[in-house]
């Protein structure tokens, strides 16, 4: 089977599977006690309802706020609520989930295109296997079809990198800025991207042209962030800044949270908001430190392929050390996994062990989470606590395996370059 047929088969299969999941989700919501739809989708949908209410009452004598932040727990950019206004216009509750599903599928298509650009001689079998990590992954499909908006963010991140790969720097910067506006965490990529732009060799590009490219990406990114932020602030005021950004610095979410910080957040949530523990306030410090340190690997080999490796490691570390960690966050690094496995040195035996540790520690925590959330048992200690410790330790070990793999790949590549020069 040639590459084109493989791509078509993957896209069609991915679409059909998503449609099946989507339709089954609607059926489950209507006939089963346990809903398929993610609780977050209800938040998005309700927030969009306030925006829609404002639109249809523009000429009313009765003032309508129209802010999505009227919905409790809505902590996102207003853009997300705007995207779901058609749910209310057409009176179709599940329409927004279909939108997320399409973004999910587009993300897979972008991944395939980037894989071919990085490895032009890639076989159809290898392309199919690597692309399936996203396109045919049940976890990825479930997250988007349940109504989680991470697929939009993943699409924006991958599209910005695709344009960066194509050296269309204006578009790369604008879309990268949009992704940061949508959810702030992609800002951790800026240093690695900067090193790539300044240090990578593009057909013997001069230093001045490299700096020009860096300025273009940086300026368009900043312009997009500031422009969208100013627009949202002008409409929704400080509430937008507080709920979309500042909240994540002081949040104390503890429900369904795999994080090592889970129990501490539980105690903080029950205490006076003004007396949140100092440890909780600065829990972001370890994750920031490790994500910054990992950019050194991009400096060792400033290629686009290695940039994706570094972004994968940064995201994996960021999620592992984050004070809030749920299943939907896993897709943040799964978008980079296909690229990290192109030239991997990880053996099948070690890979299976890593997968078992990753899945097994999740299952351990989820078993305790089930007792807590569905049966009301007090399993915070030792169940939830040691489940979180096991998950954290397993992820740190897995991260170490990937770091070892990528540094080995860099070393092999450097040796090959030196041998070629000597020859």
mmCIF file of C-alpha atoms in Angstrom:
data_model
loop_
_atom_site.group_PDB
_atom_site.id
_atom_site.type_symbol
_atom_site.label_atom_id
_atom_site.label_comp_id
_atom_site.label_asym_id
_atom_site.label_seq_id
_atom_site.Cartn_x
_atom_site.Cartn_y
_atom_site.Cartn_z
ATOM 1 C CA UNK A 1 0.000 0.000 0.000
ATOM 2 C CA UNK A 2 1.446 3.408 -0.983
ATOM 3 C CA UNK A 3 1.557 6.484 1.219
ATOM 4 C CA UNK A 4 -1.508 8.144 -0.284
ATOM 5 C CA UNK A 5 -3.671 5.075 0.227
ATOM 6 C CA UNK A 6 -2.375 4.735 3.791
ATOM 7 C CA UNK A 7 -3.275 8.348 4.512
ATOM 8 C CA UNK A 8 -6.770 7.973 3.058
ATOM 9 C CA UNK A 9 -7.368 4.756 4.999
ATOM 10 C CA UNK A 10 -6.236 6.343 8.257
ATOM 11 C CA UNK A 11 -8.324 9.484 7.814
ATOM 12 C CA UNK A 12 -11.466 7.601 6.773
ATOM 13 C CA UNK A 13 -11.010 5.032 9.553
ATOM 14 C CA UNK A 14 -10.343 7.786 12.088
ATOM 15 C CA UNK A 15 -13.457 9.668 10.994
ATOM 16 C CA UNK A 16 -15.697 6.599 11.091
ATOM 17 C CA UNK A 17 -14.478 5.556 14.548
ATOM 18 C CA UNK A 18 -15.058 9.072 15.854
ATOM 19 C CA UNK A 19 -18.571 9.144 14.416
ATOM 20 C CA UNK A 20 -19.315 5.805 16.112
ATOM 21 C CA UNK A 21 -18.015 7.098 19.461
ATOM 22 C CA UNK A 22 -19.943 10.353 18.981
ATOM 23 C CA UNK A 23 -23.249 8.596 18.209
ATOM 24 C CA UNK A 24 -22.770 6.059 20.980
ATOM 25 C CA UNK A 25 -22.160 8.938 23.396
ATOM 26 C CA UNK A 26 -25.515 10.474 22.473
ATOM 27 C CA UNK A 27 -27.191 7.077 22.949
ATOM 28 C CA UNK A 28 -25.492 6.506 26.314
ATOM 29 C CA UNK A 29 -26.549 9.922 27.584
ATOM 30 C CA UNK A 30 -30.158 9.125 26.700
ATOM 31 C CA UNK A 31 -30.334 5.561 28.056
ATOM 32 C CA UNK A 32 -27.726 5.068 30.780
ATOM 33 C CA UNK A 33 -27.378 6.423 34.287
ATOM 34 C CA UNK A 34 -23.687 7.234 33.812
ATOM 35 C CA UNK A 35 -23.350 9.913 31.146
ATOM 36 C CA UNK A 36 -20.788 9.743 28.352
ATOM 37 C CA UNK A 37 -20.571 13.526 28.052
ATOM 38 C CA UNK A 38 -17.739 15.156 29.995
ATOM 39 C CA UNK A 39 -18.830 17.477 32.801
ATOM 40 C CA UNK A 40 -16.650 20.173 31.218
ATOM 41 C CA UNK A 41 -18.865 20.151 28.135
ATOM 42 C CA UNK A 42 -21.843 21.176 30.235
ATOM 43 C CA UNK A 43 -19.754 24.103 31.476
ATOM 44 C CA UNK A 44 -18.814 25.126 27.914
ATOM 45 C CA UNK A 45 -22.389 24.723 26.709
ATOM 46 C CA UNK A 46 -23.883 26.735 29.550
ATOM 47 C CA UNK A 47 -21.312 29.500 29.116
ATOM 48 C CA UNK A 48 -22.156 29.691 25.417
ATOM 49 C CA UNK A 49 -25.804 30.023 26.433
ATOM 50 C CA UNK A 50 -25.073 33.283 28.269
ATOM 51 C CA UNK A 51 -23.265 34.624 25.198
ATOM 52 C CA UNK A 52 -26.164 33.600 22.957
ATOM 53 C CA UNK A 53 -28.644 35.192 25.347
ATOM 54 C CA UNK A 54 -26.789 38.478 24.957
ATOM 55 C CA UNK A 55 -26.847 38.213 21.161
ATOM 56 C CA UNK A 56 -30.593 37.646 20.926
ATOM 57 C CA UNK A 57 -31.318 40.451 23.394
ATOM 58 C CA UNK A 58 -29.145 43.151 21.848
ATOM 59 C CA UNK A 59 -32.164 45.390 21.249
ATOM 60 C CA UNK A 60 -33.902 44.513 24.487
ATOM 61 C CA UNK A 61 -34.689 47.139 27.095
ATOM 62 C CA UNK A 62 -33.564 44.670 29.734
ATOM 63 C CA UNK A 63 -29.781 44.558 30.212
ATOM 64 C CA UNK A 64 -28.210 41.127 29.767
ATOM 65 C CA UNK A 65 -24.638 40.528 30.963
ATOM 66 C CA UNK A 66 -23.773 37.972 28.271
ATOM 67 C CA UNK A 67 -20.523 36.951 29.952
ATOM 68 C CA UNK A 68 -19.544 33.267 29.795
ATOM 69 C CA UNK A 69 -18.094 33.755 33.285
ATOM 70 C CA UNK A 70 -21.642 33.884 34.626
ATOM 71 C CA UNK A 71 -21.287 30.107 34.486
ATOM 72 C CA UNK A 72 -19.531 28.853 37.620
ATOM 73 C CA UNK A 73 -16.219 27.030 36.939
ATOM 74 C CA UNK A 74 -15.839 28.475 33.425
ATOM 75 C CA UNK A 75 -12.078 29.183 33.420
ATOM 76 C CA UNK A 76 -11.329 29.545 29.722
ATOM 77 C CA UNK A 77 -11.034 32.145 26.991
ATOM 78 C CA UNK A 78 -14.398 33.544 25.833
ATOM 79 C CA UNK A 79 -13.452 32.314 22.337
ATOM 80 C CA UNK A 80 -14.394 28.797 23.393
ATOM 81 C CA UNK A 81 -17.885 29.869 24.441
ATOM 82 C CA UNK A 82 -18.258 31.822 21.198
ATOM 83 C CA UNK A 83 -17.487 28.659 19.209
ATOM 84 C CA UNK A 84 -20.365 26.846 20.919
ATOM 85 C CA UNK A 85 -23.013 29.516 20.303
ATOM 86 C CA UNK A 86 -24.374 27.406 17.357
ATOM 87 C CA UNK A 87 -25.370 24.781 19.978
ATOM 88 C CA UNK A 88 -28.050 27.218 21.116
ATOM 89 C CA UNK A 89 -28.850 28.793 17.762
ATOM 90 C CA UNK A 90 -29.687 25.396 16.245
ATOM 91 C CA UNK A 91 -30.834 23.975 19.601
ATOM 92 C CA UNK A 92 -28.460 20.991 19.231
ATOM 93 C CA UNK A 93 -26.769 20.170 22.528
ATOM 94 C CA UNK A 94 -24.178 17.794 21.027
ATOM 95 C CA UNK A 95 -23.162 20.002 18.087
ATOM 96 C CA UNK A 96 -20.109 21.376 19.879
ATOM 97 C CA UNK A 97 -18.771 17.867 20.474
ATOM 98 C CA UNK A 98 -18.884 17.286 16.737
ATOM 99 C CA UNK A 99 -16.769 20.429 16.300
ATOM 100 C CA UNK A 100 -14.190 19.119 18.785
ATOM 101 C CA UNK A 101 -14.172 15.803 16.960
ATOM 102 C CA UNK A 102 -13.363 17.515 13.638
ATOM 103 C CA UNK A 103 -10.494 19.469 15.215
ATOM 104 C CA UNK A 104 -9.245 16.173 16.622
ATOM 105 C CA UNK A 105 -9.253 14.624 13.137
ATOM 106 C CA UNK A 106 -7.531 17.668 11.592
ATOM 107 C CA UNK A 107 -4.803 17.369 14.219
ATOM 108 C CA UNK A 108 -4.111 13.838 13.025
ATOM 109 C CA UNK A 109 -3.907 15.013 9.418
ATOM 110 C CA UNK A 110 -1.355 17.695 10.350
ATOM 111 C CA UNK A 111 0.674 15.071 12.250
ATOM 112 C CA UNK A 112 0.792 12.875 9.129
ATOM 113 C CA UNK A 113 1.969 15.754 6.953
ATOM 114 C CA UNK A 114 4.716 16.667 9.432
ATOM 115 C CA UNK A 115 5.861 13.052 9.688
ATOM 116 C CA UNK A 116 6.308 12.929 5.910
ATOM 117 C CA UNK A 117 8.191 16.238 5.923
ATOM 118 C CA UNK A 118 10.561 15.065 8.648
ATOM 119 C CA UNK A 119 11.116 11.648 7.080
ATOM 120 C CA UNK A 120 10.497 11.901 3.300
ATOM 121 C CA UNK A 121 11.414 8.226 2.777
ATOM 122 C CA UNK A 122 9.106 6.930 5.500
ATOM 123 C CA UNK A 123 7.385 3.665 4.627
ATOM 124 C CA UNK A 124 3.617 3.426 4.450
ATOM 125 C CA UNK A 125 3.672 0.886 7.311
ATOM 126 C CA UNK A 126 5.689 3.164 9.589
ATOM 127 C CA UNK A 127 3.563 6.186 8.689
ATOM 128 C CA UNK A 128 0.433 4.196 9.457
ATOM 129 C CA UNK A 129 1.717 2.953 12.829
ATOM 130 C CA UNK A 130 2.973 6.348 13.983
ATOM 131 C CA UNK A 131 -0.098 8.253 12.791
ATOM 132 C CA UNK A 132 -2.360 5.701 14.488
ATOM 133 C CA UNK A 133 -0.980 6.829 17.852
ATOM 134 C CA UNK A 134 -3.238 9.844 17.397
ATOM 135 C CA UNK A 135 -5.785 9.050 14.702
ATOM 136 C CA UNK A 136 -6.852 5.632 16.026
ATOM 137 C CA UNK A 137 -6.118 6.118 19.721
ATOM 138 C CA UNK A 138 -9.251 5.304 21.813
ATOM 139 C CA UNK A 139 -8.147 7.686 24.597
ATOM 140 C CA UNK A 140 -7.758 10.598 22.172
ATOM 141 C CA UNK A 141 -11.061 9.823 20.453
ATOM 142 C CA UNK A 142 -12.934 9.446 23.740
ATOM 143 C CA UNK A 143 -11.666 12.774 25.070
ATOM 144 C CA UNK A 144 -12.816 14.763 22.031
ATOM 145 C CA UNK A 145 -16.144 12.958 21.524
ATOM 146 C CA UNK A 146 -17.040 13.356 25.203
ATOM 147 C CA UNK A 147 -16.910 17.089 24.649
ATOM 148 C CA UNK A 148 -13.489 18.137 25.852
ATOM 149 C CA UNK A 149 -11.994 21.128 24.042
ATOM 150 C CA UNK A 150 -8.344 20.016 24.190
ATOM 151 C CA UNK A 151 -8.568 18.963 20.529
ATOM 152 C CA UNK A 152 -8.801 22.636 19.497
ATOM 153 C CA UNK A 153 -5.678 23.477 21.463
ATOM 154 C CA UNK A 154 -3.796 20.460 20.078
ATOM 155 C CA UNK A 155 -4.731 21.489 16.551
ATOM 156 C CA UNK A 156 -3.487 25.050 17.087
ATOM 157 C CA UNK A 157 -0.169 23.846 18.546
ATOM 158 C CA UNK A 158 0.455 21.390 15.712
ATOM 159 C CA UNK A 159 -0.630 23.852 13.009
ATOM 160 C CA UNK A 160 1.749 26.510 14.347
ATOM 161 C CA UNK A 161 4.604 23.978 14.278
ATOM 162 C CA UNK A 162 3.620 22.869 10.771
ATOM 163 C CA UNK A 163 3.946 26.448 9.518
ATOM 164 C CA UNK A 164 7.220 26.782 11.427
ATOM 165 C CA UNK A 165 8.451 23.666 9.646
ATOM 166 C CA UNK A 166 7.391 25.214 6.337
ATOM 167 C CA UNK A 167 9.161 28.483 7.326
ATOM 168 C CA UNK A 168 5.971 30.491 7.076
ATOM 169 C CA UNK A 169 6.916 32.438 10.159
ATOM 170 C CA UNK A 170 4.087 35.003 10.167
ATOM 171 C CA UNK A 171 1.448 32.302 10.251
ATOM 172 C CA UNK A 172 3.427 30.239 12.767
ATOM 173 C CA UNK A 173 3.616 33.187 15.161
ATOM 174 C CA UNK A 174 -0.044 34.168 14.830
ATOM 175 C CA UNK A 175 -1.326 30.652 15.446
ATOM 176 C CA UNK A 176 1.176 30.049 18.247
ATOM 177 C CA UNK A 177 -0.086 33.226 19.911
ATOM 178 C CA UNK A 178 -3.662 32.012 19.459
ATOM 179 C CA UNK A 179 -2.791 28.715 21.150
ATOM 180 C CA UNK A 180 -1.313 30.557 24.157
ATOM 181 C CA UNK A 181 -4.415 32.733 24.361
ATOM 182 C CA UNK A 182 -6.590 29.637 24.235
ATOM 183 C CA UNK A 183 -4.703 28.015 27.122
ATOM 184 C CA UNK A 184 -1.551 29.503 28.540
ATOM 185 C CA UNK A 185 0.646 26.398 28.930
ATOM 186 C CA UNK A 186 2.100 26.384 25.335
ATOM 187 C CA UNK A 187 4.158 29.410 26.407
ATOM 188 C CA UNK A 188 6.666 26.890 27.797
ATOM 189 C CA UNK A 189 7.700 26.143 24.197
ATOM 190 C CA UNK A 190 8.946 29.659 23.425
ATOM 191 C CA UNK A 191 12.563 29.135 24.538
ATOM 192 C CA UNK A 192 13.025 25.892 22.586
ATOM 193 C CA UNK A 193 11.468 27.455 19.484
ATOM 194 C CA UNK A 194 13.760 30.484 19.849
ATOM 195 C CA UNK A 195 16.845 28.245 20.067
ATOM 196 C CA UNK A 196 15.709 26.410 16.952
ATOM 197 C CA UNK A 197 15.201 29.624 14.986
ATOM 198 C CA UNK A 198 18.580 31.083 15.989
ATOM 199 C CA UNK A 199 20.767 27.972 15.926
ATOM 200 C CA UNK A 200 19.321 25.791 13.156
ATOM 201 C CA UNK A 201 21.027 25.774 9.760
ATOM 202 C CA UNK A 202 18.603 26.691 6.968
ATOM 203 C CA UNK A 203 20.505 26.489 3.697
ATOM 204 C CA UNK A 204 23.423 28.461 5.186
ATOM 205 C CA UNK A 205 21.127 31.257 6.355
ATOM 206 C CA UNK A 206 22.939 34.272 7.765
ATOM 207 C CA UNK A 207 22.781 35.311 11.407
ATOM 208 C CA UNK A 208 20.804 38.413 10.485
ATOM 209 C CA UNK A 209 18.160 36.389 8.610
ATOM 210 C CA UNK A 210 17.841 34.002 11.561
ATOM 211 C CA UNK A 211 17.345 36.904 13.941
ATOM 212 C CA UNK A 212 14.808 38.365 11.518
ATOM 213 C CA UNK A 213 12.851 35.094 11.590
ATOM 214 C CA UNK A 214 12.999 35.066 15.379
ATOM 215 C CA UNK A 215 11.687 38.633 15.530
ATOM 216 C CA UNK A 216 8.868 37.798 13.093
ATOM 217 C CA UNK A 217 7.710 34.789 15.114
ATOM 218 C CA UNK A 218 8.134 36.594 18.430
ATOM 219 C CA UNK A 219 6.419 39.801 17.310
ATOM 220 C CA UNK A 220 3.437 38.072 15.684
ATOM 221 C CA UNK A 221 3.036 35.801 18.696
ATOM 222 C CA UNK A 222 3.112 38.738 21.095
ATOM 223 C CA UNK A 223 0.814 40.817 18.877
ATOM 224 C CA UNK A 224 -1.749 38.009 18.795
ATOM 225 C CA UNK A 225 -1.654 37.436 22.561
ATOM 226 C CA UNK A 226 -1.872 41.136 23.412
ATOM 227 C CA UNK A 227 -4.466 41.835 20.710
ATOM 228 C CA UNK A 228 -6.817 39.044 21.745
ATOM 229 C CA UNK A 229 -6.239 39.741 25.428
ATOM 230 C CA UNK A 230 -7.042 43.421 24.960
ATOM 231 C CA UNK A 231 -10.188 42.579 22.989
ATOM 232 C CA UNK A 232 -11.440 40.167 25.645
ATOM 233 C CA UNK A 233 -10.561 42.580 28.445
ATOM 234 C CA UNK A 234 -12.466 45.373 26.703
ATOM 235 C CA UNK A 235 -15.563 43.152 26.580
ATOM 236 C CA UNK A 236 -15.393 41.233 29.868
ATOM 237 C CA UNK A 237 -13.037 43.289 32.043
ATOM 238 C CA UNK A 238 -10.808 41.943 34.823
ATOM 239 C CA UNK A 239 -13.034 38.889 35.174
ATOM 240 C CA UNK A 240 -11.538 37.567 31.936
ATOM 241 C CA UNK A 241 -7.943 37.895 33.227
ATOM 242 C CA UNK A 242 -8.789 36.430 36.610
ATOM 243 C CA UNK A 243 -10.762 33.407 35.397
ATOM 244 C CA UNK A 244 -8.799 32.569 32.252
ATOM 245 C CA UNK A 245 -5.262 33.131 33.588
ATOM 246 C CA UNK A 246 -4.750 34.183 37.228
ATOM 247 C CA UNK A 247 -7.040 31.462 38.540
ATOM 248 C CA UNK A 248 -4.568 28.766 37.494
ATOM 249 C CA UNK A 249 -1.971 30.175 39.873
ATOM 250 C CA UNK A 250 -4.132 29.783 42.953
ATOM 251 C CA UNK A 251 -6.502 26.970 41.942
ATOM 252 C CA UNK A 252 -7.051 24.201 44.485
ATOM 253 C CA UNK A 253 -8.880 21.607 42.372
ATOM 254 C CA UNK A 254 -8.593 18.196 43.983
ATOM 255 C CA UNK A 255 -11.345 16.167 42.360
ATOM 256 C CA UNK A 256 -10.233 13.507 39.887
ATOM 257 C CA UNK A 257 -6.682 14.790 40.052
ATOM 258 C CA UNK A 258 -3.809 12.325 39.492
ATOM 259 C CA UNK A 259 -1.284 14.875 40.740
ATOM 260 C CA UNK A 260 1.127 14.317 43.589
ATOM 261 C CA UNK A 261 -0.226 17.586 44.990
ATOM 262 C CA UNK A 262 -3.753 16.176 45.213
ATOM 263 C CA UNK A 263 -4.023 15.728 48.995
ATOM 264 C CA UNK A 264 -2.403 19.102 49.691
ATOM 265 C CA UNK A 265 -4.945 20.759 47.380
ATOM 266 C CA UNK A 266 -7.719 18.915 49.199
ATOM 267 C CA UNK A 267 -6.654 20.441 52.504
ATOM 268 C CA UNK A 268 -6.225 23.859 50.899
ATOM 269 C CA UNK A 269 -9.711 23.703 49.376
ATOM 270 C CA UNK A 270 -11.182 23.182 52.835
ATOM 271 C CA UNK A 271 -9.258 26.049 54.402
ATOM 272 C CA UNK A 272 -9.551 29.817 54.245
ATOM 273 C CA UNK A 273 -8.773 30.942 50.650
ATOM 274 C CA UNK A 274 -6.492 33.614 52.087
ATOM 275 C CA UNK A 275 -4.408 31.038 53.955
ATOM 276 C CA UNK A 276 -3.480 28.669 51.120
ATOM 277 C CA UNK A 277 -0.219 26.914 51.952
ATOM 278 C CA UNK A 278 3.005 28.403 50.644
ATOM 279 C CA UNK A 279 3.975 25.022 49.183
ATOM 280 C CA UNK A 280 0.803 24.985 47.099
ATOM 281 C CA UNK A 281 1.364 28.521 45.856
ATOM 282 C CA UNK A 282 4.825 27.691 44.530
ATOM 283 C CA UNK A 283 4.063 24.194 43.263
ATOM 284 C CA UNK A 284 4.692 25.456 39.730
ATOM 285 C CA UNK A 285 8.407 26.035 40.465
ATOM 286 C CA UNK A 286 9.632 22.409 39.916
ATOM 287 C CA UNK A 287 7.765 22.049 36.624
ATOM 288 C CA UNK A 288 9.061 25.389 35.357
ATOM 289 C CA UNK A 289 12.626 24.473 36.293
ATOM 290 C CA UNK A 290 12.586 21.112 34.533
ATOM 291 C CA UNK A 291 10.874 22.418 31.385
ATOM 292 C CA UNK A 292 13.509 25.162 31.094
ATOM 293 C CA UNK A 293 16.410 22.744 31.676
ATOM 294 C CA UNK A 294 15.126 20.390 28.981
ATOM 295 C CA UNK A 295 15.507 23.111 26.322
ATOM 296 C CA UNK A 296 19.264 22.446 26.509
ATOM 297 C CA UNK A 297 18.654 19.336 24.419
ATOM 298 C CA UNK A 298 17.469 21.549 21.558
ATOM 299 C CA UNK A 299 20.707 23.529 21.791
ATOM 300 C CA UNK A 300 22.711 20.275 21.428
ATOM 301 C CA UNK A 301 20.957 19.501 18.134
ATOM 302 C CA UNK A 302 18.968 22.468 16.779
ATOM 303 C CA UNK A 303 16.937 20.624 14.150
ATOM 304 C CA UNK A 304 13.186 20.681 13.663
ATOM 305 C CA UNK A 305 12.921 16.949 14.356
ATOM 306 C CA UNK A 306 14.726 17.393 17.665
ATOM 307 C CA UNK A 307 12.586 20.444 18.466
ATOM 308 C CA UNK A 308 9.535 18.173 18.449
ATOM 309 C CA UNK A 309 11.393 15.732 20.716
ATOM 310 C CA UNK A 310 12.161 18.506 23.179
ATOM 311 C CA UNK A 311 8.593 19.809 23.118
ATOM 312 C CA UNK A 312 7.411 16.278 23.861
ATOM 313 C CA UNK A 313 9.726 16.027 26.885
ATOM 314 C CA UNK A 314 8.761 19.494 28.104
ATOM 315 C CA UNK A 315 5.047 18.735 27.871
ATOM 316 C CA UNK A 316 5.399 15.324 29.509
ATOM 317 C CA UNK A 317 7.334 16.902 32.387
ATOM 318 C CA UNK A 318 4.899 19.818 32.648
ATOM 319 C CA UNK A 319 1.896 17.489 32.968
ATOM 320 C CA UNK A 320 3.690 15.127 35.372
ATOM 321 C CA UNK A 321 4.743 17.914 37.753
ATOM 322 C CA UNK A 322 1.582 20.013 37.379
ATOM 323 C CA UNK A 323 -0.516 20.459 40.507
ATOM 324 C CA UNK A 324 -3.608 19.486 38.510
ATOM 325 C CA UNK A 325 -3.355 16.445 36.251
ATOM 326 C CA UNK A 326 -6.327 14.758 34.582
ATOM 327 C CA UNK A 327 -6.664 12.363 31.640
ATOM 328 C CA UNK A 328 -7.432 15.173 29.187
ATOM 329 C CA UNK A 329 -3.952 16.622 29.786
ATOM 330 C CA UNK A 330 -2.321 13.480 28.395
ATOM 331 C CA UNK A 331 -3.243 14.490 24.839
ATOM 332 C CA UNK A 332 -0.995 17.539 25.258
ATOM 333 C CA UNK A 333 2.057 15.300 24.916
ATOM 334 C CA UNK A 334 0.523 12.502 22.845
ATOM 335 C CA UNK A 335 0.527 14.845 19.814
ATOM 336 C CA UNK A 336 4.351 14.755 19.935
ATOM 337 C CA UNK A 337 4.799 11.028 20.623
ATOM 338 C CA UNK A 338 4.726 9.922 16.934
ATOM 339 C CA UNK A 339 7.709 12.174 16.180
ATOM 340 C CA UNK A 340 9.706 10.912 19.150
ATOM 341 C CA UNK A 341 9.310 7.329 17.945
ATOM 342 C CA UNK A 342 10.532 7.888 14.355
ATOM 343 C CA UNK A 343 14.158 7.077 15.217
ATOM 344 C CA UNK A 344 13.715 5.695 18.706
ATOM 345 C CA UNK A 345 16.318 3.472 20.352
ATOM 346 C CA UNK A 346 13.746 2.071 22.793
ATOM 347 C CA UNK A 347 13.466 -1.700 22.460
ATOM 348 C CA UNK A 348 10.126 -3.459 22.257
ATOM 349 C CA UNK A 349 10.652 -4.932 25.721
ATOM 350 C CA UNK A 350 11.410 -1.570 27.301
ATOM 351 C CA UNK A 351 8.560 0.081 25.408
ATOM 352 C CA UNK A 352 6.050 -2.457 26.699
ATOM 353 C CA UNK A 353 7.363 -1.948 30.241
ATOM 354 C CA UNK A 354 6.934 1.822 29.913
ATOM 355 C CA UNK A 355 3.388 1.405 28.614
ATOM 356 C CA UNK A 356 2.478 -0.986 31.424
ATOM 357 C CA UNK A 357 3.828 1.411 34.063
ATOM 358 C CA UNK A 358 1.953 4.354 32.500
ATOM 359 C CA UNK A 359 -1.342 2.458 32.218
ATOM 360 C CA UNK A 360 -0.954 0.463 35.445
ATOM 361 C CA UNK A 361 -0.364 3.450 37.717
ATOM 362 C CA UNK A 362 -3.352 5.219 36.136
ATOM 363 C CA UNK A 363 -5.504 2.156 36.791
ATOM 364 C CA UNK A 364 -4.329 2.058 40.413
ATOM 365 C CA UNK A 365 -5.342 5.690 40.971
ATOM 366 C CA UNK A 366 -8.617 5.322 39.063
ATOM 367 C CA UNK A 367 -9.646 2.339 41.197
ATOM 368 C CA UNK A 368 -9.319 4.529 44.286
ATOM 369 C CA UNK A 369 -10.956 7.459 42.485
ATOM 370 C CA UNK A 370 -13.954 5.238 41.741
ATOM 371 C CA UNK A 371 -14.366 4.354 45.426
ATOM 372 C CA UNK A 372 -14.177 8.031 46.337
ATOM 373 C CA UNK A 373 -16.370 9.588 43.654
ATOM 374 C CA UNK A 374 -18.970 6.859 43.034
ATOM 375 C CA UNK A 375 -19.158 5.021 46.358
ATOM 376 C CA UNK A 376 -18.342 7.902 48.679
ATOM 377 C CA UNK A 377 -15.633 6.009 50.550
ATOM 378 C CA UNK A 378 -12.959 7.874 52.480
ATOM 379 C CA UNK A 379 -9.927 6.587 50.572
ATOM 380 C CA UNK A 380 -7.846 9.759 50.584
ATOM 381 C CA UNK A 381 -5.263 7.951 52.679
ATOM 382 C CA UNK A 382 -3.693 5.605 51.921
ATOM 383 C CA UNK A 383 -5.557 4.898 48.636
ATOM 384 C CA UNK A 384 -5.565 8.205 46.754
ATOM 385 C CA UNK A 385 -2.274 9.353 48.260
ATOM 386 C CA UNK A 386 -0.244 6.273 47.342
ATOM 387 C CA UNK A 387 -2.029 6.037 43.994
ATOM 388 C CA UNK A 388 -0.830 9.573 43.211
ATOM 389 C CA UNK A 389 2.689 8.755 44.449
ATOM 390 C CA UNK A 390 2.813 5.646 42.248
ATOM 391 C CA UNK A 391 1.533 7.564 39.228
ATOM 392 C CA UNK A 392 4.061 10.367 39.748
ATOM 393 C CA UNK A 393 6.971 7.960 40.280
ATOM 394 C CA UNK A 394 5.957 5.923 37.224
ATOM 395 C CA UNK A 395 5.748 9.030 35.057
ATOM 396 C CA UNK A 396 9.115 10.334 36.274
ATOM 397 C CA UNK A 397 10.679 6.968 35.421
ATOM 398 C CA UNK A 398 8.982 6.980 32.000
ATOM 399 C CA UNK A 399 10.165 10.543 31.374
ATOM 400 C CA UNK A 400 13.699 9.407 32.216
ATOM 401 C CA UNK A 401 13.445 6.630 29.626
ATOM 402 C CA UNK A 402 12.389 9.104 26.947
ATOM 403 C CA UNK A 403 15.175 11.536 27.893
ATOM 404 C CA UNK A 404 17.698 8.687 27.647
ATOM 405 C CA UNK A 405 16.254 7.682 24.266
ATOM 406 C CA UNK A 406 16.387 11.198 22.816
ATOM 407 C CA UNK A 407 19.911 11.932 24.119
ATOM 408 C CA UNK A 408 21.047 8.619 22.610
ATOM 409 C CA UNK A 409 19.508 9.647 19.288
ATOM 410 C CA UNK A 410 21.301 13.013 19.441
ATOM 411 C CA UNK A 411 24.599 11.282 20.232
ATOM 412 C CA UNK A 412 24.209 8.815 17.345
ATOM 413 C CA UNK A 413 23.387 11.649 14.967
ATOM 414 C CA UNK A 414 26.392 13.714 16.091
ATOM 415 C CA UNK A 415 28.737 10.738 15.602
ATOM 416 C CA UNK A 416 27.310 10.113 12.149
ATOM 417 C CA UNK A 417 27.870 13.763 11.156
ATOM 418 C CA UNK A 418 31.499 13.680 12.383
ATOM 419 C CA UNK A 419 32.203 10.447 10.507
ATOM 420 C CA UNK A 420 30.699 11.908 7.339
ATOM 421 C CA UNK A 421 32.853 15.023 7.634
ATOM 422 C CA UNK A 422 36.014 12.956 8.123
ATOM 423 C CA UNK A 423 35.194 10.833 5.100
#
